[in-house]
């Protein structure tokens, strides 16, 4: 229902879950379970407003692991280098991601900045209000923001980048490039395929 989520990576073949800042009356609403290789952590509060400022889910996972994260309000942060599918959604907060060696990345926030390291596969990033900074992408990239700047180091294949108000700054694109802004500058170093600016 809410809170910051921080993912760390280690070389152990186990998952460690630490939750900080839960009110005593909500402890029975915190559920953790495991089904096969799937670890499920849920917190559903009792129909009252909460502040995400004091709740932190600090989860350490193996370096090869798939994640699917959802919070109604809070930051999502991945620290370290991960191999696996990365999915995440927050209704309000920043999203930070390190390097992803393999696996698709699909992250969104209803309000916040997004920053990633290098992604070896395809990536989709969306924010309803904030800047997007993306490292080098080994696959295709689809990034959009309703208000903010977009900066991408480089994309091996196709790139689609859209902002309703901000600058777009792109390095090399190995395939097609489809870039648009309703207010701002567009800078691209090199596009190997068709370019629509």
PDB file of C-alpha atoms in Angstrom:
ATOM      1  CA  UNK A   1       0.000   0.000   0.000  1.00  0.00           C
ATOM      2  CA  UNK A   2       2.918   2.389   0.452  1.00  0.00           C
ATOM      3  CA  UNK A   3       6.509   2.934   1.433  1.00  0.00           C
ATOM      4  CA  UNK A   4       9.942   3.123  -0.105  1.00  0.00           C
ATOM      5  CA  UNK A   5      11.379  -0.048  -1.647  1.00  0.00           C
ATOM      6  CA  UNK A   6      15.135  -0.581  -1.760  1.00  0.00           C
ATOM      7  CA  UNK A   7      16.632  -3.639  -3.482  1.00  0.00           C
ATOM      8  CA  UNK A   8      20.215  -4.702  -2.772  1.00  0.00           C
ATOM      9  CA  UNK A   9      22.079  -7.548  -4.469  1.00  0.00           C
ATOM     10  CA  UNK A  10      24.316 -10.230  -2.996  1.00  0.00           C
ATOM     11  CA  UNK A  11      25.814 -13.543  -4.092  1.00  0.00           C
ATOM     12  CA  UNK A  12      23.862 -15.699  -1.630  1.00  0.00           C
ATOM     13  CA  UNK A  13      21.052 -17.913  -2.913  1.00  0.00           C
ATOM     14  CA  UNK A  14      18.499 -16.446  -0.518  1.00  0.00           C
ATOM     15  CA  UNK A  15      16.287 -13.400  -0.055  1.00  0.00           C
ATOM     16  CA  UNK A  16      16.494 -11.173   3.032  1.00  0.00           C
ATOM     17  CA  UNK A  17      13.526  -8.901   3.806  1.00  0.00           C
ATOM     18  CA  UNK A  18      13.766  -6.104   6.373  1.00  0.00           C
ATOM     19  CA  UNK A  19      10.870  -3.704   6.955  1.00  0.00           C
ATOM     20  CA  UNK A  20      11.329  -0.533   8.971  1.00  0.00           C
ATOM     21  CA  UNK A  21       8.837   2.018  10.269  1.00  0.00           C
ATOM     22  CA  UNK A  22       5.625  -0.007  10.508  1.00  0.00           C
ATOM     23  CA  UNK A  23       3.177   1.031  13.217  1.00  0.00           C
ATOM     24  CA  UNK A  24       2.496  -1.682  15.776  1.00  0.00           C
ATOM     25  CA  UNK A  25      -1.188  -1.891  14.779  1.00  0.00           C
ATOM     26  CA  UNK A  26      -0.134  -2.715  11.192  1.00  0.00           C
ATOM     27  CA  UNK A  27       2.224  -5.594  12.021  1.00  0.00           C
ATOM     28  CA  UNK A  28      -0.482  -8.205  11.463  1.00  0.00           C
ATOM     29  CA  UNK A  29      -1.093  -6.682   7.995  1.00  0.00           C
ATOM     30  CA  UNK A  30       2.476  -7.461   6.895  1.00  0.00           C
ATOM     31  CA  UNK A  31       2.550 -10.798   5.079  1.00  0.00           C
ATOM     32  CA  UNK A  32       5.624 -12.661   3.830  1.00  0.00           C
ATOM     33  CA  UNK A  33       5.502 -16.013   2.079  1.00  0.00           C
ATOM     34  CA  UNK A  34       7.418 -18.221  -0.313  1.00  0.00           C
ATOM     35  CA  UNK A  35       6.030 -20.444  -3.059  1.00  0.00           C
ATOM     36  CA  UNK A  36       8.822 -22.319  -4.813  1.00  0.00           C
ATOM     37  CA  UNK A  37      11.337 -19.690  -5.896  1.00  0.00           C
ATOM     38  CA  UNK A  38       8.819 -16.841  -5.517  1.00  0.00           C
ATOM     39  CA  UNK A  39       9.029 -14.620  -2.440  1.00  0.00           C
ATOM     40  CA  UNK A  40       5.942 -12.463  -1.767  1.00  0.00           C
ATOM     41  CA  UNK A  41       5.970  -9.463   0.581  1.00  0.00           C
ATOM     42  CA  UNK A  42       2.734  -7.500   1.107  1.00  0.00           C
ATOM     43  CA  UNK A  43       1.568  -4.705   3.383  1.00  0.00           C
ATOM     44  CA  UNK A  44      -2.072  -3.662   3.262  1.00  0.00           C
ATOM     45  CA  UNK A  45      -2.984  -1.058   5.834  1.00  0.00           C
ATOM     46  CA  UNK A  46      -6.322  -0.613   7.567  1.00  0.00           C
ATOM     47  CA  UNK A  47      -8.129   1.912   5.334  1.00  0.00           C
ATOM     48  CA  UNK A  48      -6.484   5.005   6.829  1.00  0.00           C
ATOM     49  CA  UNK A  49      -4.070   7.475   5.295  1.00  0.00           C
ATOM     50  CA  UNK A  50      -0.424   6.741   5.857  1.00  0.00           C
ATOM     51  CA  UNK A  51       2.873   8.501   5.282  1.00  0.00           C
ATOM     52  CA  UNK A  52       5.426   6.710   3.121  1.00  0.00           C
ATOM     53  CA  UNK A  53       8.204   8.762   4.753  1.00  0.00           C
ATOM     54  CA  UNK A  54       8.752   6.312   7.592  1.00  0.00           C
ATOM     55  CA  UNK A  55       8.221   2.911   5.944  1.00  0.00           C
ATOM     56  CA  UNK A  56      11.110   1.199   4.157  1.00  0.00           C
ATOM     57  CA  UNK A  57      11.184  -2.237   2.563  1.00  0.00           C
ATOM     58  CA  UNK A  58      14.874  -3.159   2.373  1.00  0.00           C
ATOM     59  CA  UNK A  59      15.138  -6.385   0.361  1.00  0.00           C
ATOM     60  CA  UNK A  60      18.348  -8.182  -0.576  1.00  0.00           C
ATOM     61  CA  UNK A  61      18.110 -10.634  -3.470  1.00  0.00           C
ATOM     62  CA  UNK A  62      20.483 -12.959  -5.379  1.00  0.00           C
ATOM     63  CA  UNK A  63      22.294 -11.328  -8.306  1.00  0.00           C
ATOM     64  CA  UNK A  64      20.131 -13.427 -10.677  1.00  0.00           C
ATOM     65  CA  UNK A  65      16.542 -12.672  -9.718  1.00  0.00           C
ATOM     66  CA  UNK A  66      13.279 -11.377 -11.234  1.00  0.00           C
ATOM     67  CA  UNK A  67      11.454  -8.560  -9.431  1.00  0.00           C
ATOM     68  CA  UNK A  68       7.904  -7.158  -9.581  1.00  0.00           C
ATOM     69  CA  UNK A  69       7.510  -4.181  -7.223  1.00  0.00           C
ATOM     70  CA  UNK A  70       4.456  -2.013  -6.543  1.00  0.00           C
ATOM     71  CA  UNK A  71       3.927   0.777  -4.023  1.00  0.00           C
ATOM     72  CA  UNK A  72       1.117   3.331  -3.742  1.00  0.00           C
ATOM     73  CA  UNK A  73       3.602   5.994  -2.717  1.00  0.00           C
ATOM     74  CA  UNK A  74       7.362   5.940  -2.285  1.00  0.00           C
ATOM     75  CA  UNK A  75      10.702   5.648  -4.024  1.00  0.00           C
ATOM     76  CA  UNK A  76      11.942   2.488  -5.740  1.00  0.00           C
ATOM     77  CA  UNK A  77      15.707   1.998  -5.677  1.00  0.00           C
ATOM     78  CA  UNK A  78      17.849  -0.852  -7.011  1.00  0.00           C
ATOM     79  CA  UNK A  79      21.459  -0.868  -5.792  1.00  0.00           C
ATOM     80  CA  UNK A  80      24.065  -3.054  -7.458  1.00  0.00           C
ATOM     81  CA  UNK A  81      24.123  -5.044 -10.686  1.00  0.00           C
ATOM     82  CA  UNK A  82      21.243  -7.432 -11.371  1.00  0.00           C
ATOM     83  CA  UNK A  83      20.438 -10.149 -13.904  1.00  0.00           C
ATOM     84  CA  UNK A  84      16.731 -10.720 -14.406  1.00  0.00           C
ATOM     85  CA  UNK A  85      13.443  -9.101 -15.362  1.00  0.00           C
ATOM     86  CA  UNK A  86      12.846  -5.819 -13.526  1.00  0.00           C
ATOM     87  CA  UNK A  87       9.261  -4.567 -13.179  1.00  0.00           C
ATOM     88  CA  UNK A  88       8.162  -1.783 -10.875  1.00  0.00           C
ATOM     89  CA  UNK A  89       5.475   0.852 -10.395  1.00  0.00           C
ATOM     90  CA  UNK A  90       5.003   3.636  -7.868  1.00  0.00           C
ATOM     91  CA  UNK A  91       2.122   6.094  -7.698  1.00  0.00           C
ATOM     92  CA  UNK A  92       4.498   8.810  -6.544  1.00  0.00           C
ATOM     93  CA  UNK A  93       8.257   8.688  -6.110  1.00  0.00           C
ATOM     94  CA  UNK A  94      11.640   8.537  -7.767  1.00  0.00           C
ATOM     95  CA  UNK A  95      12.947   5.396  -9.477  1.00  0.00           C
ATOM     96  CA  UNK A  96      16.666   4.546  -9.444  1.00  0.00           C
ATOM     97  CA  UNK A  97      18.187   1.478 -11.072  1.00  0.00           C
ATOM     98  CA  UNK A  98      21.786   0.285 -11.419  1.00  0.00           C
ATOM     99  CA  UNK A  99      23.074  -1.945 -14.211  1.00  0.00           C
ATOM    100  CA  UNK A 100      20.929  -4.832 -15.519  1.00  0.00           C
ATOM    101  CA  UNK A 101      22.987  -7.551 -17.235  1.00  0.00           C
ATOM    102  CA  UNK A 102      20.039  -9.467 -18.715  1.00  0.00           C
ATOM    103  CA  UNK A 103      16.267  -9.302 -18.636  1.00  0.00           C
ATOM    104  CA  UNK A 104      13.687  -6.748 -19.693  1.00  0.00           C
ATOM    105  CA  UNK A 105      13.149  -3.557 -17.666  1.00  0.00           C
ATOM    106  CA  UNK A 106       9.678  -1.996 -17.288  1.00  0.00           C
ATOM    107  CA  UNK A 107       9.387   0.806 -14.714  1.00  0.00           C
ATOM    108  CA  UNK A 108       6.899   3.627 -14.172  1.00  0.00           C
ATOM    109  CA  UNK A 109       6.058   6.388 -11.696  1.00  0.00           C
ATOM    110  CA  UNK A 110       3.119   8.755 -11.560  1.00  0.00           C
ATOM    111  CA  UNK A 111       5.400  11.533 -10.383  1.00  0.00           C
ATOM    112  CA  UNK A 112       9.166  11.500 -10.001  1.00  0.00           C
ATOM    113  CA  UNK A 113      12.550  11.328 -11.674  1.00  0.00           C
ATOM    114  CA  UNK A 114      13.956   8.122 -13.196  1.00  0.00           C
ATOM    115  CA  UNK A 115      17.636   7.214 -13.463  1.00  0.00           C
ATOM    116  CA  UNK A 116      19.249   3.946 -14.600  1.00  0.00           C
ATOM    117  CA  UNK A 117      22.647   2.496 -15.320  1.00  0.00           C
ATOM    118  CA  UNK A 118      23.361   0.336 -18.366  1.00  0.00           C
ATOM    119  CA  UNK A 119      20.610  -2.063 -19.498  1.00  0.00           C
ATOM    120  CA  UNK A 120      21.597  -4.994 -21.735  1.00  0.00           C
ATOM    121  CA  UNK A 121      18.062  -5.818 -22.915  1.00  0.00           C
ATOM    122  CA  UNK A 122      14.897  -3.838 -23.797  1.00  0.00           C
ATOM    123  CA  UNK A 123      13.717  -1.067 -21.483  1.00  0.00           C
ATOM    124  CA  UNK A 124      10.486   0.893 -20.969  1.00  0.00           C
ATOM    125  CA  UNK A 125      10.442   3.901 -18.629  1.00  0.00           C
ATOM    126  CA  UNK A 126       7.476   6.220 -18.006  1.00  0.00           C
ATOM    127  CA  UNK A 127       6.928   9.091 -15.590  1.00  0.00           C
ATOM    128  CA  UNK A 128       3.964  11.447 -15.470  1.00  0.00           C
ATOM    129  CA  UNK A 129       6.239  14.213 -14.248  1.00  0.00           C
ATOM    130  CA  UNK A 130      10.017  14.150 -13.988  1.00  0.00           C
ATOM    131  CA  UNK A 131      13.330  13.759 -15.760  1.00  0.00           C
ATOM    132  CA  UNK A 132      14.608  10.504 -17.268  1.00  0.00           C
ATOM    133  CA  UNK A 133      18.308   9.598 -17.390  1.00  0.00           C
ATOM    134  CA  UNK A 134      19.148   6.309 -19.081  1.00  0.00           C
ATOM    135  CA  UNK A 135      22.570   4.714 -19.555  1.00  0.00           C
ATOM    136  CA  UNK A 136      23.548   2.499 -22.496  1.00  0.00           C
ATOM    137  CA  UNK A 137      20.840   0.115 -23.734  1.00  0.00           C
ATOM    138  CA  UNK A 138      21.670  -3.161 -25.505  1.00  0.00           C
ATOM    139  CA  UNK A 139      18.146  -3.588 -26.921  1.00  0.00           C
ATOM    140  CA  UNK A 140      15.249  -1.252 -27.692  1.00  0.00           C
ATOM    141  CA  UNK A 141      14.233   1.681 -25.485  1.00  0.00           C
ATOM    142  CA  UNK A 142      10.854   3.360 -25.048  1.00  0.00           C
ATOM    143  CA  UNK A 143      10.920   6.320 -22.653  1.00  0.00           C
ATOM    144  CA  UNK A 144       8.306   8.990 -21.980  1.00  0.00           C
ATOM    145  CA  UNK A 145       7.605  11.791 -19.525  1.00  0.00           C
ATOM    146  CA  UNK A 146       4.689  14.193 -19.288  1.00  0.00           C
ATOM    147  CA  UNK A 147       7.050  16.928 -18.150  1.00  0.00           C
ATOM    148  CA  UNK A 148      10.822  16.765 -17.970  1.00  0.00           C
ATOM    149  CA  UNK A 149      14.103  16.271 -19.789  1.00  0.00           C
ATOM    150  CA  UNK A 150      15.241  12.982 -21.344  1.00  0.00           C
ATOM    151  CA  UNK A 151      18.888  11.975 -21.584  1.00  0.00           C
ATOM    152  CA  UNK A 152      20.033   8.634 -23.054  1.00  0.00           C
ATOM    153  CA  UNK A 153      23.694   7.623 -23.436  1.00  0.00           C
ATOM    154  CA  UNK A 154      23.047   5.257 -26.340  1.00  0.00           C
ATOM    155  CA  UNK A 155      20.723   2.562 -27.699  1.00  0.00           C
ATOM    156  CA  UNK A 156      21.800  -0.457 -29.765  1.00  0.00           C
ATOM    157  CA  UNK A 157      18.430  -0.846 -31.484  1.00  0.00           C
ATOM    158  CA  UNK A 158      15.274   1.274 -31.818  1.00  0.00           C
ATOM    159  CA  UNK A 159      14.620   4.294 -29.593  1.00  0.00           C
ATOM    160  CA  UNK A 160      11.313   6.043 -28.931  1.00  0.00           C
ATOM    161  CA  UNK A 161      11.479   9.075 -26.615  1.00  0.00           C
ATOM    162  CA  UNK A 162       8.672  11.536 -25.895  1.00  0.00           C
ATOM    163  CA  UNK A 163       8.303  14.477 -23.503  1.00  0.00           C
ATOM    164  CA  UNK A 164       5.460  16.969 -23.235  1.00  0.00           C
ATOM    165  CA  UNK A 165       7.885  19.658 -22.148  1.00  0.00           C
ATOM    166  CA  UNK A 166      11.640  19.345 -21.944  1.00  0.00           C
ATOM    167  CA  UNK A 167      14.902  18.762 -23.767  1.00  0.00           C
ATOM    168  CA  UNK A 168      15.950  15.467 -25.375  1.00  0.00           C
ATOM    169  CA  UNK A 169      19.661  14.618 -25.467  1.00  0.00           C
ATOM    170  CA  UNK A 170      20.615  11.304 -27.118  1.00  0.00           C
ATOM    171  CA  UNK A 171      23.918   9.607 -27.914  1.00  0.00           C
ATOM    172  CA  UNK A 172      24.258   6.982 -30.674  1.00  0.00           C
ATOM    173  CA  UNK A 173      21.185   5.026 -31.834  1.00  0.00           C
ATOM    174  CA  UNK A 174      21.837   1.733 -33.675  1.00  0.00           C
ATOM    175  CA  UNK A 175      18.343   1.521 -35.197  1.00  0.00           C
ATOM    176  CA  UNK A 176      15.424   3.860 -35.774  1.00  0.00           C
ATOM    177  CA  UNK A 177      14.910   6.958 -33.634  1.00  0.00           C
ATOM    178  CA  UNK A 178      11.492   8.503 -32.970  1.00  0.00           C
ATOM    179  CA  UNK A 179      11.938  11.586 -30.772  1.00  0.00           C
ATOM    180  CA  UNK A 180       9.459  14.323 -29.906  1.00  0.00           C
ATOM    181  CA  UNK A 181       9.010  17.180 -27.429  1.00  0.00           C
ATOM    182  CA  UNK A 182       6.215  19.744 -27.141  1.00  0.00           C
ATOM    183  CA  UNK A 183       8.691  22.298 -25.828  1.00  0.00           C
ATOM    184  CA  UNK A 184      12.468  21.943 -25.821  1.00  0.00           C
ATOM    185  CA  UNK A 185      15.582  21.134 -27.808  1.00  0.00           C
ATOM    186  CA  UNK A 186      16.390  17.790 -29.467  1.00  0.00           C
ATOM    187  CA  UNK A 187      20.049  16.748 -29.773  1.00  0.00           C
ATOM    188  CA  UNK A 188      21.148  13.419 -31.272  1.00  0.00           C
ATOM    189  CA  UNK A 189      24.737  12.389 -31.965  1.00  0.00           C
ATOM    190  CA  UNK A 190      24.185   9.602 -34.527  1.00  0.00           C
ATOM    191  CA  UNK A 191      21.242   7.536 -35.842  1.00  0.00           C
ATOM    192  CA  UNK A 192      21.929   4.438 -37.980  1.00  0.00           C
ATOM    193  CA  UNK A 193      18.315   3.943 -39.074  1.00  0.00           C
ATOM    194  CA  UNK A 194      15.376   6.175 -39.927  1.00  0.00           C
ATOM    195  CA  UNK A 195      15.083   9.306 -37.783  1.00  0.00           C
ATOM    196  CA  UNK A 196      11.859  11.148 -36.922  1.00  0.00           C
ATOM    197  CA  UNK A 197      12.475  14.267 -34.840  1.00  0.00           C
TER     198      UNK A 197
END
